[in-house]
Amino acid sequence: MTAAWLEAGDPLVIAERWSAEGRKVALATVIDTWGSAPRPRGSHLVIDGNGNFEGSVSGGCVESEVIAQALDVIQSGTPQLLEFGVSNETAWRAGLSCGGRISVFVQDLASRDAASESHAG
Amino acid sequence: MTSGIVEAVNAARAERRPVATLTWLDTGVMGLIAPDEIPGHRLEIELREAFRSGKSKAVTQDGREAFLNIYLPAPRLIVIGAVHITQALAVLAPVCGFALSVIDPRSGFATAERFAGVDLVVEWPDDAFTSRPLDPFTAVAAVSHDPGIDDPALIAALEAGCFYVGALGSRRSHERRLERLQAAGLSAEMLGRIRAPIGLDIAASTPQEIAVSILAQIIAALRRPGGDNASRARVQPGGRGDACLVEG
């Protein structure tokens, strides 16, 4: 049984459950932040092939964009690095109203074998 | 499958083992790194710093960019006393990511019915701490209102360097508590670390509201180890957005 503190909407626990159910799953991770950013580096958002999601990479400012990109990543299997800044600097897509910038890495969770990497170096 | 990595990370977190993942940004390939693999690792310096600070970060190796994500064990909350406030804490603490244990030797209070699904230990604190050792990643809230139960737990928590030690009771009962603990040989510095009356002052009235005030005080102790007086502005120089709490 998963402990209660791990159970409460934890993105990685949900990613594991969705994968076990045979769903396609993408993992989005905040990998860098500058200035005021709503979620710290390492924060996760998980997305399934139907656009269901759990977790967050911002305060809700850029999730729609990340989910849309995640569906492409699930289709193609190719990871994407997304950058978001202040809304008016990148008017063509979602931005952060708080004034910060974030980088979000989106990867497909089902397509790669990383066992050989665990002792890399 | 990379999803095997997610399972391994979840297993480590469930067992309170620190672990890291290294994700190559060009390929998306992900690997798992345990602390015992740090010595001699090509990212040894970065790994040591990241495991120490708990801060995830981007790294470069041989011109390739990667992201090092650190997963430290969740902070623990041990509540002494299976009282009404504790029932509310049992709901709130897991939501905030705390691994909760409740200790109370009084079997009338510590019943499975009142604390369904909770790690409930029906023992005296000193006995319970042998199976659940205290450490600096643990918060202890003594709310039994019974000095015979609370005092030994407070002494153990202070000696173990728990990041938060709080005690329920009025200012008058806390004065008497300080006299007892001083007589037991605790230093003034140690006694000064007890948060009492417990909880942030939000004029909490019901057991549930008191639970919120206790949990808020624990979170402040965890995220702002410098003390109660450190202001947000000092924590985040030049911070702007009120809703944005994270340093750049």
Short mmCIF file of C-alpha atoms in Angstrom, two decimals:
data_model
loop_
_atom_site.label_atom_id
_atom_site.label_comp_id
_atom_site.label_asym_id
_atom_site.label_seq_id
_atom_site.Cartn_x
_atom_site.Cartn_y
_atom_site.Cartn_z
CA MET A 1 0.00 0.00 0.00
CA THR A 2 1.26 3.44 -0.87
CA ALA A 3 1.70 5.70 2.13
CA ALA A 4 -0.90 8.43 2.52
CA TRP A 5 1.62 11.23 2.08
CA LEU A 6 2.66 9.75 -1.26
CA GLU A 7 -0.91 9.14 -2.32
CA ALA A 8 -2.32 12.65 -2.24
CA GLY A 9 -2.17 13.66 -5.88
CA ASP A 10 1.54 12.90 -6.26
CA PRO A 11 2.40 13.13 -9.96
CA LEU A 12 4.96 10.31 -9.99
CA VAL A 13 2.65 7.95 -8.13
CA ILE A 14 -0.06 8.77 -10.67
CA ALA A 15 2.41 8.32 -13.55
CA GLU A 16 3.23 4.85 -12.25
CA ARG A 17 -0.45 3.96 -11.90
CA TRP A 18 -1.36 5.25 -15.35
CA SER A 19 1.55 3.36 -16.95
CA ALA A 20 0.46 0.16 -15.18
CA GLU A 21 -3.02 0.69 -16.62
CA GLY A 22 -1.49 0.76 -20.09
CA ARG A 23 -2.05 4.47 -20.65
CA LYS A 24 0.47 6.51 -22.60
CA VAL A 25 2.14 8.95 -20.24
CA ALA A 26 4.31 12.05 -20.64
CA LEU A 27 6.26 13.63 -17.79
CA ALA A 28 6.85 17.40 -17.69
CA THR A 29 9.49 18.73 -15.28
CA VAL A 30 10.52 22.26 -14.35
CA ILE A 31 14.25 22.18 -15.05
CA ASP A 32 15.14 25.83 -14.64
CA THR A 33 13.64 29.01 -13.20
CA TRP A 34 14.60 32.68 -13.30
CA GLY A 35 13.07 35.34 -11.07
CA SER A 36 9.64 34.74 -9.59
CA ALA A 37 8.54 31.26 -10.53
CA PRO A 38 5.53 29.58 -8.97
CA ARG A 39 6.98 26.04 -8.80
CA PRO A 40 10.59 25.06 -7.97
CA ARG A 41 12.96 23.09 -10.18
CA GLY A 42 12.06 19.41 -10.19
CA SER A 43 8.29 19.96 -10.01
CA HIS A 44 6.30 17.54 -12.13
CA LEU A 45 3.16 17.52 -14.25
CA VAL A 46 2.06 14.18 -15.73
CA ILE A 47 -0.16 13.94 -18.79
CA ASP A 48 -1.84 10.93 -20.39
CA GLY A 49 -2.68 10.39 -24.05
CA ASN A 50 -6.15 11.85 -23.56
CA GLY A 51 -4.92 15.07 -21.99
CA ASN A 52 -5.74 14.08 -18.40
CA PHE A 53 -3.17 15.59 -16.07
CA GLU A 54 -2.00 15.75 -12.44
CA GLY A 55 0.55 17.99 -10.73
CA SER A 56 1.79 21.37 -11.90
CA VAL A 57 4.74 23.23 -13.40
CA SER A 58 3.35 26.72 -12.74
CA GLY A 59 0.41 28.32 -11.01
CA GLY A 60 -1.83 27.23 -13.85
CA CYS A 61 -0.38 29.84 -16.22
CA VAL A 62 1.26 27.53 -18.75
CA GLU A 63 -0.23 24.09 -18.06
CA SER A 64 -2.52 24.16 -21.13
CA GLU A 65 0.44 24.77 -23.41
CA VAL A 66 2.51 22.04 -21.73
CA ILE A 67 -0.37 19.56 -22.00
CA ALA A 68 -0.77 20.34 -25.71
CA GLN A 69 2.96 19.82 -26.30
CA ALA A 70 2.90 16.65 -24.18
CA LEU A 71 0.34 15.09 -26.52
CA ASP A 72 2.77 15.71 -29.41
CA VAL A 73 5.61 14.17 -27.37
CA ILE A 74 3.49 11.09 -26.66
CA GLN A 75 2.79 10.76 -30.40
CA SER A 76 6.36 11.33 -31.57
CA GLY A 77 8.38 9.94 -28.66
CA THR A 78 10.71 12.95 -29.06
CA PRO A 79 11.29 15.04 -25.93
CA GLN A 80 10.68 18.81 -26.00
CA LEU A 81 12.27 21.65 -24.06
CA LEU A 82 9.74 24.47 -23.56
CA GLU A 83 10.55 27.95 -22.30
CA PHE A 84 8.01 30.35 -20.86
CA GLY A 85 8.45 34.00 -19.98
CA VAL A 86 6.34 37.03 -19.23
CA SER A 87 3.08 37.00 -21.16
CA ASN A 88 3.63 40.15 -23.17
CA GLU A 89 7.07 39.03 -24.36
CA THR A 90 5.68 35.85 -25.82
CA ALA A 91 2.20 36.95 -26.77
CA TRP A 92 1.89 34.06 -29.20
CA ARG A 93 1.61 31.64 -26.35
CA ALA A 94 1.06 31.23 -22.64
CA GLY A 95 3.22 33.24 -20.28
CA LEU A 96 3.90 33.78 -16.61
CA SER A 97 2.16 36.78 -15.10
CA CYS A 98 4.53 36.85 -12.11
CA GLY A 99 7.44 38.10 -14.17
CA GLY A 100 9.67 35.05 -14.05
CA ARG A 101 10.82 32.58 -16.68
CA ILE A 102 10.79 28.79 -16.57
CA SER A 103 12.10 25.91 -18.67
CA VAL A 104 9.97 22.79 -18.81
CA PHE A 105 11.25 19.48 -20.17
CA VAL A 106 8.59 17.14 -21.56
CA GLN A 107 9.38 13.48 -22.15
CA ASP A 108 7.52 10.34 -23.08
CA LEU A 109 7.63 7.85 -20.22
CA ALA A 110 6.97 4.70 -22.18
CA SER A 111 9.43 4.71 -25.02
CA ARG A 112 12.95 4.44 -23.65
CA ASP A 113 15.08 1.94 -21.82
CA ALA A 114 17.40 3.68 -19.38
CA ALA A 115 18.67 0.74 -17.38
CA SER A 116 22.14 1.10 -18.89
CA GLU A 117 22.26 4.72 -17.77
CA SER A 118 21.85 4.02 -14.08
CA HIS A 119 25.58 3.58 -13.60
CA ALA A 120 26.66 6.11 -16.20
CA GLY A 121 29.88 7.80 -15.31
CA MET B 1 11.29 1.59 -19.92
CA THR B 2 11.70 5.00 -18.39
CA SER B 3 8.51 4.29 -16.46
CA GLY B 4 10.61 1.71 -14.58
CA ILE B 5 12.61 4.66 -13.29
CA VAL B 6 9.46 6.30 -12.00
CA GLU B 7 8.61 3.09 -10.15
CA ALA B 8 12.11 2.99 -8.65
CA VAL B 9 11.84 6.63 -7.52
CA ASN B 10 8.45 5.94 -5.94
CA ALA B 11 9.82 2.85 -4.16
CA ALA B 12 12.75 4.85 -2.79
CA ARG B 13 10.47 7.61 -1.54
CA ALA B 14 8.13 5.09 0.10
CA GLU B 15 11.14 3.62 1.93
CA ARG B 16 12.49 7.07 2.84
CA ARG B 17 15.68 6.57 0.81
CA PRO B 18 17.09 9.66 -0.98
CA VAL B 19 17.47 9.16 -4.72
CA ALA B 20 18.19 11.19 -7.85
CA THR B 21 17.32 10.92 -11.51
CA LEU B 22 19.54 12.16 -14.33
CA THR B 23 17.67 13.01 -17.54
CA TRP B 24 19.55 13.76 -20.76
CA LEU B 25 17.79 16.63 -22.49
CA ASP B 26 18.82 15.60 -26.02
CA THR B 27 17.40 12.09 -25.82
CA GLY B 28 15.07 12.08 -22.81
CA VAL B 29 16.90 9.02 -21.49
CA MET B 30 16.63 8.86 -17.72
CA GLY B 31 18.83 7.10 -15.18
CA LEU B 32 18.66 6.50 -11.45
CA ILE B 33 21.43 7.48 -9.03
CA ALA B 34 21.55 6.35 -5.40
CA PRO B 35 23.80 8.12 -2.85
CA ASP B 36 26.17 5.12 -2.69
CA GLU B 37 26.97 5.68 -6.37
CA ILE B 38 28.28 9.23 -5.78
CA PRO B 39 31.96 8.43 -5.00
CA GLY B 40 33.84 8.39 -8.28
CA HIS B 41 30.81 9.47 -10.31
CA ARG B 42 31.63 11.95 -13.09
CA LEU B 43 29.12 14.35 -11.54
CA GLU B 44 30.37 13.69 -8.02
CA ILE B 45 30.57 17.37 -6.97
CA GLU B 46 27.16 18.24 -8.37
CA LEU B 47 25.63 15.11 -6.86
CA ARG B 48 27.05 15.77 -3.40
CA GLU B 49 25.75 19.34 -3.43
CA ALA B 50 22.34 18.35 -4.75
CA PHE B 51 21.83 15.55 -2.23
CA ARG B 52 22.95 17.88 0.56
CA SER B 53 20.73 20.80 -0.40
CA GLY B 54 17.83 18.86 -1.87
CA LYS B 55 17.84 21.27 -4.80
CA SER B 56 17.40 19.89 -8.28
CA LYS B 57 19.47 21.52 -11.05
CA ALA B 58 20.59 21.46 -14.65
CA VAL B 59 24.08 19.98 -15.22
CA THR B 60 26.44 19.58 -18.16
CA GLN B 61 28.59 16.55 -18.86
CA ASP B 62 30.82 16.28 -21.98
CA GLY B 63 28.91 19.17 -23.54
CA ARG B 64 25.58 17.39 -23.07
CA GLU B 65 22.91 18.98 -20.95
CA ALA B 66 21.09 16.98 -18.33
CA PHE B 67 18.73 17.60 -15.45
CA LEU B 68 19.49 16.25 -12.02
CA ASN B 69 16.30 15.78 -10.00
CA ILE B 70 16.70 15.08 -6.29
CA TYR B 71 14.06 13.30 -4.25
CA LEU B 72 14.77 13.55 -0.51
CA PRO B 73 12.69 11.68 2.06
CA ALA B 74 9.47 13.45 2.98
CA PRO B 75 9.56 15.29 6.30
CA ARG B 76 7.90 13.36 9.08
CA LEU B 77 5.40 14.56 11.63
CA ILE B 78 5.09 12.68 14.89
CA VAL B 79 2.10 13.73 16.98
CA ILE B 80 2.06 12.82 20.66
CA GLY B 81 -1.51 12.34 21.80
CA ALA B 82 -4.37 10.78 19.83
CA VAL B 83 -6.73 13.65 20.57
CA HIS B 84 -9.33 15.57 18.53
CA ILE B 85 -6.70 17.97 17.09
CA THR B 86 -4.70 14.94 15.98
CA GLN B 87 -7.64 13.58 14.01
CA ALA B 88 -7.63 16.80 11.98
CA LEU B 89 -3.84 16.64 11.59
CA ALA B 90 -4.26 13.08 10.29
CA VAL B 91 -6.26 14.52 7.39
CA LEU B 92 -4.15 17.62 6.74
CA ALA B 93 -0.58 16.37 7.17
CA PRO B 94 -0.60 13.81 4.32
CA VAL B 95 -2.09 16.41 1.97
CA CYS B 96 0.94 18.63 2.69
CA GLY B 97 3.36 15.75 2.08
CA PHE B 98 4.21 14.88 5.67
CA ALA B 99 4.61 11.25 6.71
CA LEU B 100 2.51 11.09 9.87
CA SER B 101 2.79 8.90 12.97
CA VAL B 102 0.59 9.23 16.02
CA ILE B 103 1.82 8.05 19.42
CA ASP B 104 -0.38 7.63 22.50
CA PRO B 105 -0.16 4.92 25.16
CA ARG B 106 -3.80 5.50 26.13
CA SER B 107 -5.66 2.79 24.23
CA GLY B 108 -8.93 4.60 24.83
CA PHE B 109 -7.74 7.50 22.66
CA ALA B 110 -5.52 5.59 20.23
CA THR B 111 -8.15 3.46 18.54
CA ALA B 112 -8.09 2.20 14.97
CA GLU B 113 -11.61 3.51 14.53
CA ARG B 114 -10.64 7.08 15.39
CA PHE B 115 -7.44 6.89 13.30
CA ALA B 116 -8.25 4.70 10.31
CA GLY B 117 -5.32 4.36 7.93
CA VAL B 118 -2.94 6.25 10.25
CA ASP B 119 0.40 4.93 11.53
CA LEU B 120 -0.84 4.66 15.13
CA VAL B 121 1.54 3.53 17.88
CA VAL B 122 -0.14 2.61 21.18
CA GLU B 123 3.02 2.90 23.27
CA TRP B 124 4.77 5.38 25.53
CA PRO B 125 6.84 7.85 23.47
CA ASP B 126 10.24 6.53 24.53
CA ASP B 127 9.23 2.99 23.53
CA ALA B 128 7.68 4.19 20.27
CA PHE B 129 10.84 6.12 19.31
CA THR B 130 12.88 2.91 19.25
CA SER B 131 10.89 1.72 16.22
CA ARG B 132 10.48 5.25 14.78
CA PRO B 133 13.75 7.04 15.53
CA LEU B 134 13.69 10.83 15.69
CA ASP B 135 15.95 12.83 13.38
CA PRO B 136 16.40 16.42 12.11
CA PHE B 137 13.86 15.75 9.30
CA THR B 138 11.16 15.07 11.88
CA ALA B 139 8.68 17.45 13.50
CA VAL B 140 7.22 16.56 16.91
CA ALA B 141 3.96 18.07 18.12
CA ALA B 142 3.03 17.19 21.69
CA VAL B 143 -0.72 17.67 22.12
CA SER B 144 -1.74 14.98 24.64
CA HIS B 145 -2.10 17.62 27.38
CA ASP B 146 -0.67 15.02 29.78
CA PRO B 147 2.80 15.96 31.07
CA GLY B 148 3.59 12.31 31.73
CA ILE B 149 3.23 11.63 28.00
CA ASP B 150 4.28 14.97 26.49
CA ASP B 151 7.40 15.71 28.57
CA PRO B 152 9.45 12.60 27.67
CA ALA B 153 8.59 13.13 24.01
CA LEU B 154 9.66 16.79 24.13
CA ILE B 155 12.97 15.88 25.78
CA ALA B 156 13.67 13.21 23.16
CA ALA B 157 12.72 15.56 20.32
CA LEU B 158 14.99 18.35 21.56
CA GLU B 159 17.90 15.96 22.08
CA ALA B 160 17.43 14.52 18.58
CA GLY B 161 17.50 17.97 16.96
CA CYS B 162 14.03 17.69 15.43
CA PHE B 163 13.40 20.66 13.12
CA TYR B 164 10.19 21.47 14.94
CA VAL B 165 9.17 20.85 18.54
CA GLY B 166 5.79 22.19 19.61
CA ALA B 167 3.72 21.74 22.75
CA LEU B 168 0.02 22.36 23.35
CA GLY B 169 -1.01 24.26 26.45
CA SER B 170 -1.57 27.71 27.87
CA ARG B 171 1.27 30.08 28.73
CA ARG B 172 0.80 29.16 32.39
CA SER B 173 1.00 25.44 31.75
CA HIS B 174 4.04 26.06 29.56
CA GLU B 175 5.75 27.90 32.43
CA ARG B 176 5.22 24.87 34.64
CA ARG B 177 6.46 22.65 31.80
CA LEU B 178 9.65 24.71 31.47
CA GLU B 179 10.25 24.33 35.22
CA ARG B 180 9.87 20.56 34.98
CA LEU B 181 12.13 20.26 31.94
CA GLN B 182 14.75 22.54 33.46
CA ALA B 183 14.74 20.35 36.56
CA ALA B 184 15.22 17.38 34.22
CA GLY B 185 18.48 19.01 33.07
CA LEU B 186 17.55 20.64 29.75
CA SER B 187 19.47 23.80 28.83
CA ALA B 188 17.85 27.19 28.31
CA GLU B 189 18.77 26.99 24.63
CA MET B 190 16.91 23.71 24.24
CA LEU B 191 13.88 24.97 26.15
CA GLY B 192 13.80 28.03 23.92
CA ARG B 193 13.24 25.80 20.91
CA ILE B 194 9.85 24.58 22.12
CA ARG B 195 7.02 26.36 20.25
CA ALA B 196 4.43 27.04 22.91
CA PRO B 197 1.60 27.82 22.97
CA ILE B 198 1.66 25.64 19.85
CA GLY B 199 0.64 26.91 16.41
CA LEU B 200 0.72 30.18 14.50
CA ASP B 201 -1.53 32.85 15.96
CA ILE B 202 -4.50 32.79 13.60
CA ALA B 203 -7.02 32.95 16.47
CA ALA B 204 -7.76 29.28 15.89
CA SER B 205 -10.69 28.04 17.93
CA THR B 206 -11.83 24.57 16.83
CA PRO B 207 -9.59 21.49 16.91
CA GLN B 208 -9.49 21.61 13.11
CA GLU B 209 -8.41 25.27 13.07
CA ILE B 210 -5.74 24.54 15.69
CA ALA B 211 -4.49 21.70 13.47
CA VAL B 212 -4.14 24.18 10.59
CA SER B 213 -2.21 26.61 12.80
CA ILE B 214 0.13 23.80 13.96
CA LEU B 215 0.75 22.57 10.44
CA ALA B 216 1.39 26.11 9.21
CA GLN B 217 3.96 26.60 11.98
CA ILE B 218 5.65 23.31 11.05
CA ILE B 219 5.81 24.33 7.39
CA ALA B 220 7.38 27.66 8.37
CA ALA B 221 10.00 25.83 10.46
CA LEU B 222 10.75 23.55 7.51
CA ARG B 223 10.92 26.20 4.78
CA ARG B 224 12.36 29.06 6.82
CA PRO B 225 14.90 27.42 9.13
CA GLY B 226 16.34 30.84 10.02
CA GLY B 227 13.48 31.45 12.42
CA ASP B 228 10.08 33.06 12.78
CA ASN B 229 11.34 36.57 12.23
CA ALA B 230 12.91 36.05 8.82
CA SER B 231 10.69 37.99 6.48
CA ARG B 232 9.64 36.86 3.05
CA ALA B 233 11.56 39.79 1.55
CA ARG B 234 14.76 38.51 3.13
CA VAL B 235 14.11 35.00 1.93
CA GLN B 236 13.58 36.17 -1.61
CA PRO B 237 15.50 39.37 -2.34
CA GLY B 238 13.81 41.46 -4.97
CA GLY B 239 10.78 39.19 -4.88
CA ARG B 240 7.80 40.61 -6.69
CA GLY B 241 4.78 38.43 -7.14
CA ASP B 242 3.07 37.64 -3.86
CA ALA B 243 1.90 34.30 -5.14
CA CYS B 244 5.38 33.33 -6.29
CA LEU B 245 7.38 31.81 -3.49
CA VAL B 246 10.31 30.20 -5.23
CA GLU B 247 13.75 31.60 -5.62
CA GLY B 248 15.14 31.92 -9.13
#
